[in-house]
Coordinates of C-alpha atoms and ligand atoms in Angstrom, one line a residue:
X1 CA -89.9 277.1 126.8
X2 CA -88.4 274.9 123.6
X3 CA -86.7 278.0 122.1
X4 CA -85.0 278.6 125.4
X5 CA -83.8 275.4 125.4
X6 CA -82.4 275.5 121.4
X7 CA -81.0 279.3 122.1
X8 CA -78.9 277.2 125.4
X9 CA -77.9 274.4 122.8
X10 CA -76.3 276.5 120.0
X11 CA -74.4 279.0 122.9
X12 CA -73.0 275.8 124.1
X13 CA -72.1 273.8 120.7
X14 CA -71.4 276.3 118.8
X15 CA -70.8 273.8 116.5
X16 CA -73.9 274.4 115.1
X17 CA -74.8 273.0 111.6
X18 CA -78.2 274.3 110.0
X19 CA -80.4 272.2 107.0
X20 CA -82.8 274.0 105.7
X21 CA -85.3 272.4 103.5
X22 CA -88.1 274.3 101.3
X23 CA -90.2 275.5 104.7
X24 CA -87.4 278.0 105.1
X25 CA -88.6 280.1 102.1
X26 CA -91.6 279.7 101.3
X27 CA -91.9 282.5 104.0
X28 CA -89.9 284.4 101.3
X29 CA -92.9 283.4 98.5
X30 CA -90.7 280.5 97.0
X31 CA -92.2 277.5 95.7
X32 CA -90.8 274.0 96.6
X33 CA -89.8 273.1 92.9
X34 CA -89.1 269.3 94.4
X35 CA -92.8 268.2 94.9
X36 CA -93.9 266.5 92.2
X37 CA -97.6 267.4 93.5
X38 CA -98.1 270.9 95.1
X39 CA -99.8 273.9 93.5
X40 CA -97.1 275.5 92.1
X41 CA -96.0 272.7 90.1
X42 CA -99.3 270.8 89.5
X43 CA -99.9 272.0 85.4
X44 CA -96.0 270.5 84.6
X45 CA -94.9 266.8 83.8
X46 CA -92.5 265.8 86.0
X47 CA -91.5 263.3 84.0
X48 CA -89.9 266.0 81.5
X49 CA -87.9 266.8 84.7
X50 CA -86.1 263.3 84.8
X51 CA -81.7 263.6 83.0
X52 CA -82.7 261.0 81.3
X53 CA -85.8 262.4 79.6
X54 CA -84.3 265.9 79.3
X55 CA -81.2 265.1 77.2
X56 CA -82.7 263.5 74.6
X57 CA -85.7 264.5 74.1
X58 CA -86.6 267.8 73.1
X59 CA -90.1 268.2 73.5
X60 CA -89.0 267.0 77.6
X61 CA -86.6 269.6 77.4
X62 CA -88.6 272.4 76.0
X63 CA -91.1 272.0 78.4
X64 CA -88.4 271.4 81.1
X65 CA -87.2 274.9 80.3
X66 CA -90.3 276.4 79.8
X67 CA -91.1 275.4 83.9
X68 CA -87.7 276.4 85.1
X69 CA -87.9 279.5 83.4
X70 CA -91.4 280.2 85.7
X71 CA -90.0 278.3 89.0
X72 CA -87.1 280.9 87.8
X73 CA -89.4 284.0 87.7
X74 CA -90.9 284.0 91.1
X75 CA -87.6 282.6 92.3
X76 CA -85.2 286.0 91.3
X77 CA -86.8 288.7 93.0
X78 CA -87.3 286.9 96.0
X79 CA -85.7 288.5 99.3
X80 CA -84.5 286.6 102.8
X81 CA -86.7 286.3 105.1
X82 CA -86.2 286.6 109.2
X83 CA -85.3 283.4 109.4
X84 CA -82.2 283.8 106.4
X85 CA -80.8 286.4 107.9
X86 CA -80.9 284.5 112.1
X87 CA -78.7 282.3 109.8
X88 CA -76.6 284.9 108.7
X89 CA -76.4 286.8 111.7
X90 CA -75.4 283.4 113.8
X91 CA -72.2 283.4 111.2
X92 CA -71.3 286.8 112.2
X93 CA -71.3 286.1 115.6
X94 CA -69.5 282.5 115.2
X95 CA -72.7 280.3 116.1
X96 CA -72.9 278.9 113.0
X97 CA -69.9 276.2 111.5
X98 CA -72.6 275.8 108.0
X99 CA -75.5 275.4 106.1
X100 CA -76.3 272.5 104.3
X101 CA -79.6 273.3 101.7
X102 CA -81.9 271.7 100.0
X103 CA -82.9 274.9 98.2
X104 CA -81.6 276.0 94.7
X105 CA -82.5 279.9 95.4
X106 CA -79.4 281.4 96.8
X107 CA -81.4 283.1 99.9
X108 CA -78.8 282.0 102.4
X109 CA -76.3 283.9 100.0
X110 CA -78.7 286.7 99.4
X111 CA -78.7 286.9 103.5
X112 CA -75.1 287.4 104.4
X113 CA -73.9 284.5 105.1
X114 CA -70.9 283.4 103.1
X115 CA -70.6 281.3 99.8
X116 CA -67.9 279.1 102.0
X117 CA -70.5 277.9 104.6
X118 CA -73.4 277.1 102.3
X119 CA -73.7 274.0 100.7
X120 CA -76.5 273.7 98.2
X121 CA -77.0 269.9 98.0
X122 CA -79.4 270.3 95.1
X123 CA -77.2 272.9 93.1
X124 CA -78.4 276.4 92.0
X125 CA -81.7 278.1 89.9
X126 CA -78.8 281.0 89.9
X127 CA -76.7 279.6 86.7
X128 CA -76.7 277.2 83.8
X129 CA -74.0 274.8 82.3
X130 CA -73.5 273.0 79.1
X131 CA -73.3 269.6 79.8
X132 CA -70.5 269.2 77.4
X133 CA -67.9 271.1 77.9
X134 CA -69.0 272.4 81.4
X135 CA -69.3 276.4 80.4
X136 CA -71.7 278.1 82.8
X137 CA -73.9 281.1 82.2
X138 CA -76.1 283.1 84.2
X139 CA -79.8 282.5 84.1
X140 CA -81.3 285.7 84.1
X141 CA -79.9 286.0 80.4
X142 CA -80.6 282.9 79.5
X143 CA -84.6 283.0 80.5
X144 CA -84.9 286.8 79.4
X145 CA -84.0 285.5 76.0
X146 CA -86.6 282.6 76.1
X147 CA -89.6 284.1 75.0
X148 CA -87.9 284.5 71.1
X149 CA -87.1 280.9 71.3
X150 CA -87.8 278.8 68.7
X151 CA -86.0 275.8 69.8
X152 CA -84.5 275.1 73.0
X153 CA -81.0 276.9 73.7
X154 CA -77.6 275.2 73.2
X155 CA -74.0 276.5 74.2
X156 CA -72.4 279.0 72.2
X157 CA -69.1 277.6 72.9
X158 CA -69.4 274.4 71.5
X159 CA -73.7 273.6 70.1
X160 CA -74.0 271.0 73.7
X161 CA -77.3 270.9 75.0
X162 CA -77.4 273.5 78.0
X163 CA -79.6 272.7 81.1
X164 CA -80.0 274.0 84.7
X165 CA -77.6 274.2 87.6
X166 CA -80.0 272.5 89.7
X167 CA -79.9 268.8 90.3
X168 CA -82.9 266.9 88.7
X169 CA -84.3 263.5 89.4
X170 CA -82.6 260.6 88.8
X171 CA -78.7 263.0 88.6
X172 CA -76.6 261.9 91.5
X173 CA -75.2 264.5 93.8
X174 CA -72.1 265.7 93.2
X175 CA -69.6 263.3 94.6
X176 CA -68.0 266.0 96.5
X177 CA -70.5 267.6 97.8
X178 CA -72.2 264.3 99.3
X179 CA -68.8 264.0 101.1
X180 CA -68.5 267.6 102.3
X181 CA -72.3 267.3 103.9
X182 CA -71.5 263.6 105.2
X183 CA -68.4 265.3 106.8
X184 CA -70.6 268.6 108.3
X185 CA -73.1 266.5 109.6
X186 CA -71.2 263.2 111.6
X187 CA -68.8 266.4 113.3
X188 CA -70.6 268.0 114.2
X189 CA -71.9 269.0 117.9
X190 CA -75.5 270.5 117.2
X191 CA -77.8 269.5 113.6
X192 CA -80.9 271.5 113.3
X193 CA -83.3 270.6 110.8
X194 CA -85.1 273.8 109.6
X195 CA -88.4 273.6 106.8
X196 CA -88.0 269.8 105.5
X197 CA -90.0 267.4 105.9
X198 CA -87.1 265.2 105.5
X199 CA -88.2 262.8 102.8
X200 CA -85.6 263.4 99.6
X201 CA -82.5 262.1 100.5
X202 CA -79.5 262.6 100.7
X203 CA -81.1 265.3 103.4
X204 CA -82.8 262.8 104.9
X205 CA -80.5 260.5 106.6
X206 CA -77.9 263.7 107.5
X207 CA -80.0 263.6 110.9
X208 CA -79.4 259.5 111.7
X209 CA -75.8 260.5 111.2
X210 CA -75.5 263.3 113.3
X211 CA -77.5 261.9 116.0
X212 CA -74.6 258.6 115.8
X213 CA -71.7 260.7 116.2
X214 CA -73.4 261.7 119.3
X215 CA -74.2 265.0 117.9
X216 CA -77.9 266.8 119.2
X217 CA -80.9 266.8 116.3
X218 CA -83.1 269.9 116.5
X219 CA -85.9 269.7 114.6
X220 CA -87.9 273.1 113.4
X221 CA -91.2 272.5 110.5
X222 CA -94.7 272.4 110.0
X223 CA -95.8 269.4 110.1
X224 CA -94.0 265.9 111.8
X225 CA -90.8 264.0 109.9
X226 CA -90.2 260.8 109.9
X227 CA -87.2 261.2 112.0
X228 CA -89.2 263.6 115.0
X229 CA -88.5 261.0 117.2
X230 CA -84.9 261.1 117.2
X231 CA -84.6 264.7 117.9
X232 CA -83.8 266.7 121.4
X233 CA -85.3 269.6 120.4
X234 CA -88.9 269.3 118.1
X235 CA -90.6 272.3 116.9
X236 CA -94.0 272.6 114.8
X237 CA -94.3 276.4 113.9
X238 CA -93.6 278.7 110.8
X239 CA -89.3 279.1 111.1
X240 CA -88.9 282.8 110.5
X241 CA -90.7 283.7 113.6
X242 CA -89.1 280.9 115.8
X243 CA -85.5 281.0 114.8
X244 CA -86.1 285.5 115.7
X245 CA -87.1 284.7 119.1
X246 CA -84.6 282.1 119.4
X247 CA -82.0 284.6 118.4
X248 CA -83.3 287.0 121.2
X249 CA -83.1 284.7 123.4
X250 CA -79.1 284.2 123.0
X251 CA -78.6 288.2 122.5
X252 CA -80.7 288.8 125.7
X253 CA -77.2 286.5 127.1
X254 CA -74.9 287.5 124.9
X255 CA -73.8 291.4 123.3
X256 CA -74.5 291.3 119.8
X257 CA -71.3 292.0 118.0
X258 CA -72.9 295.4 115.6
X259 CA -75.4 298.0 117.8
X260 CA -77.3 298.2 114.7
X261 CA -78.1 295.0 114.6
X262 CA -80.1 294.9 117.2
X263 CA -83.8 294.6 116.2
X264 CA -84.0 294.3 112.6
X265 CA -85.7 290.5 112.7
X266 CA -88.9 291.8 114.0
X267 CA -92.0 290.6 117.2
Ligands
ZN1 ZN1 -70.1 273.9 75.1

């Protein structure tokens, strides 16, 4: 079975990197915030999310904040699903070198992955920063007061414009982050894509970079991606069920780090 092959590849490689997209978090009830044509964002205008509009047009900024507040409310109480828990388990077992995620929900860290292994390509929805002085704010504090807003929020320190720490369309990826993900993709032995349709750059070019550098490629996604023809392992199934099956096969071959961790992923 293909899940046996992936389990064996994970055990053999030991230098495993996972690239996760919105599909890993939809099972936790988190909507895909980058997709402008899905049901969740359907009533909002994606133009308000372009960085230039956000920074120069207070109307755009207000609409953007209200959209972000709706997303934050939906996301903040989401819990990790079996797919997130399996990746945390693989880190504990020293079978995971890194996670490159397109998600902004922080669910990998909530599942137990350490901060140092998770690279958030599109930033995080959990903090907000001043674009002028760089002061950081906890999103919860800003959004709880949104119903009282008569104008967009400004920095308490310098009155600068506040912006969610998510990467907006038209906003470049932080150079240090771009460098780290490229280094990770080109030095791993196995890259497994989970729940990403691989349509948004820079994540989309990472599978090819990994292949060119000699890594094997796995793709677990509900629908086909443009890179399926390069995949050594390809599965069109939900992430949670598939990863639970893979970790069970790993557990059948190697003892888990502690006994109480067995059986937590369900059938
Ligand atoms: Zn400031």
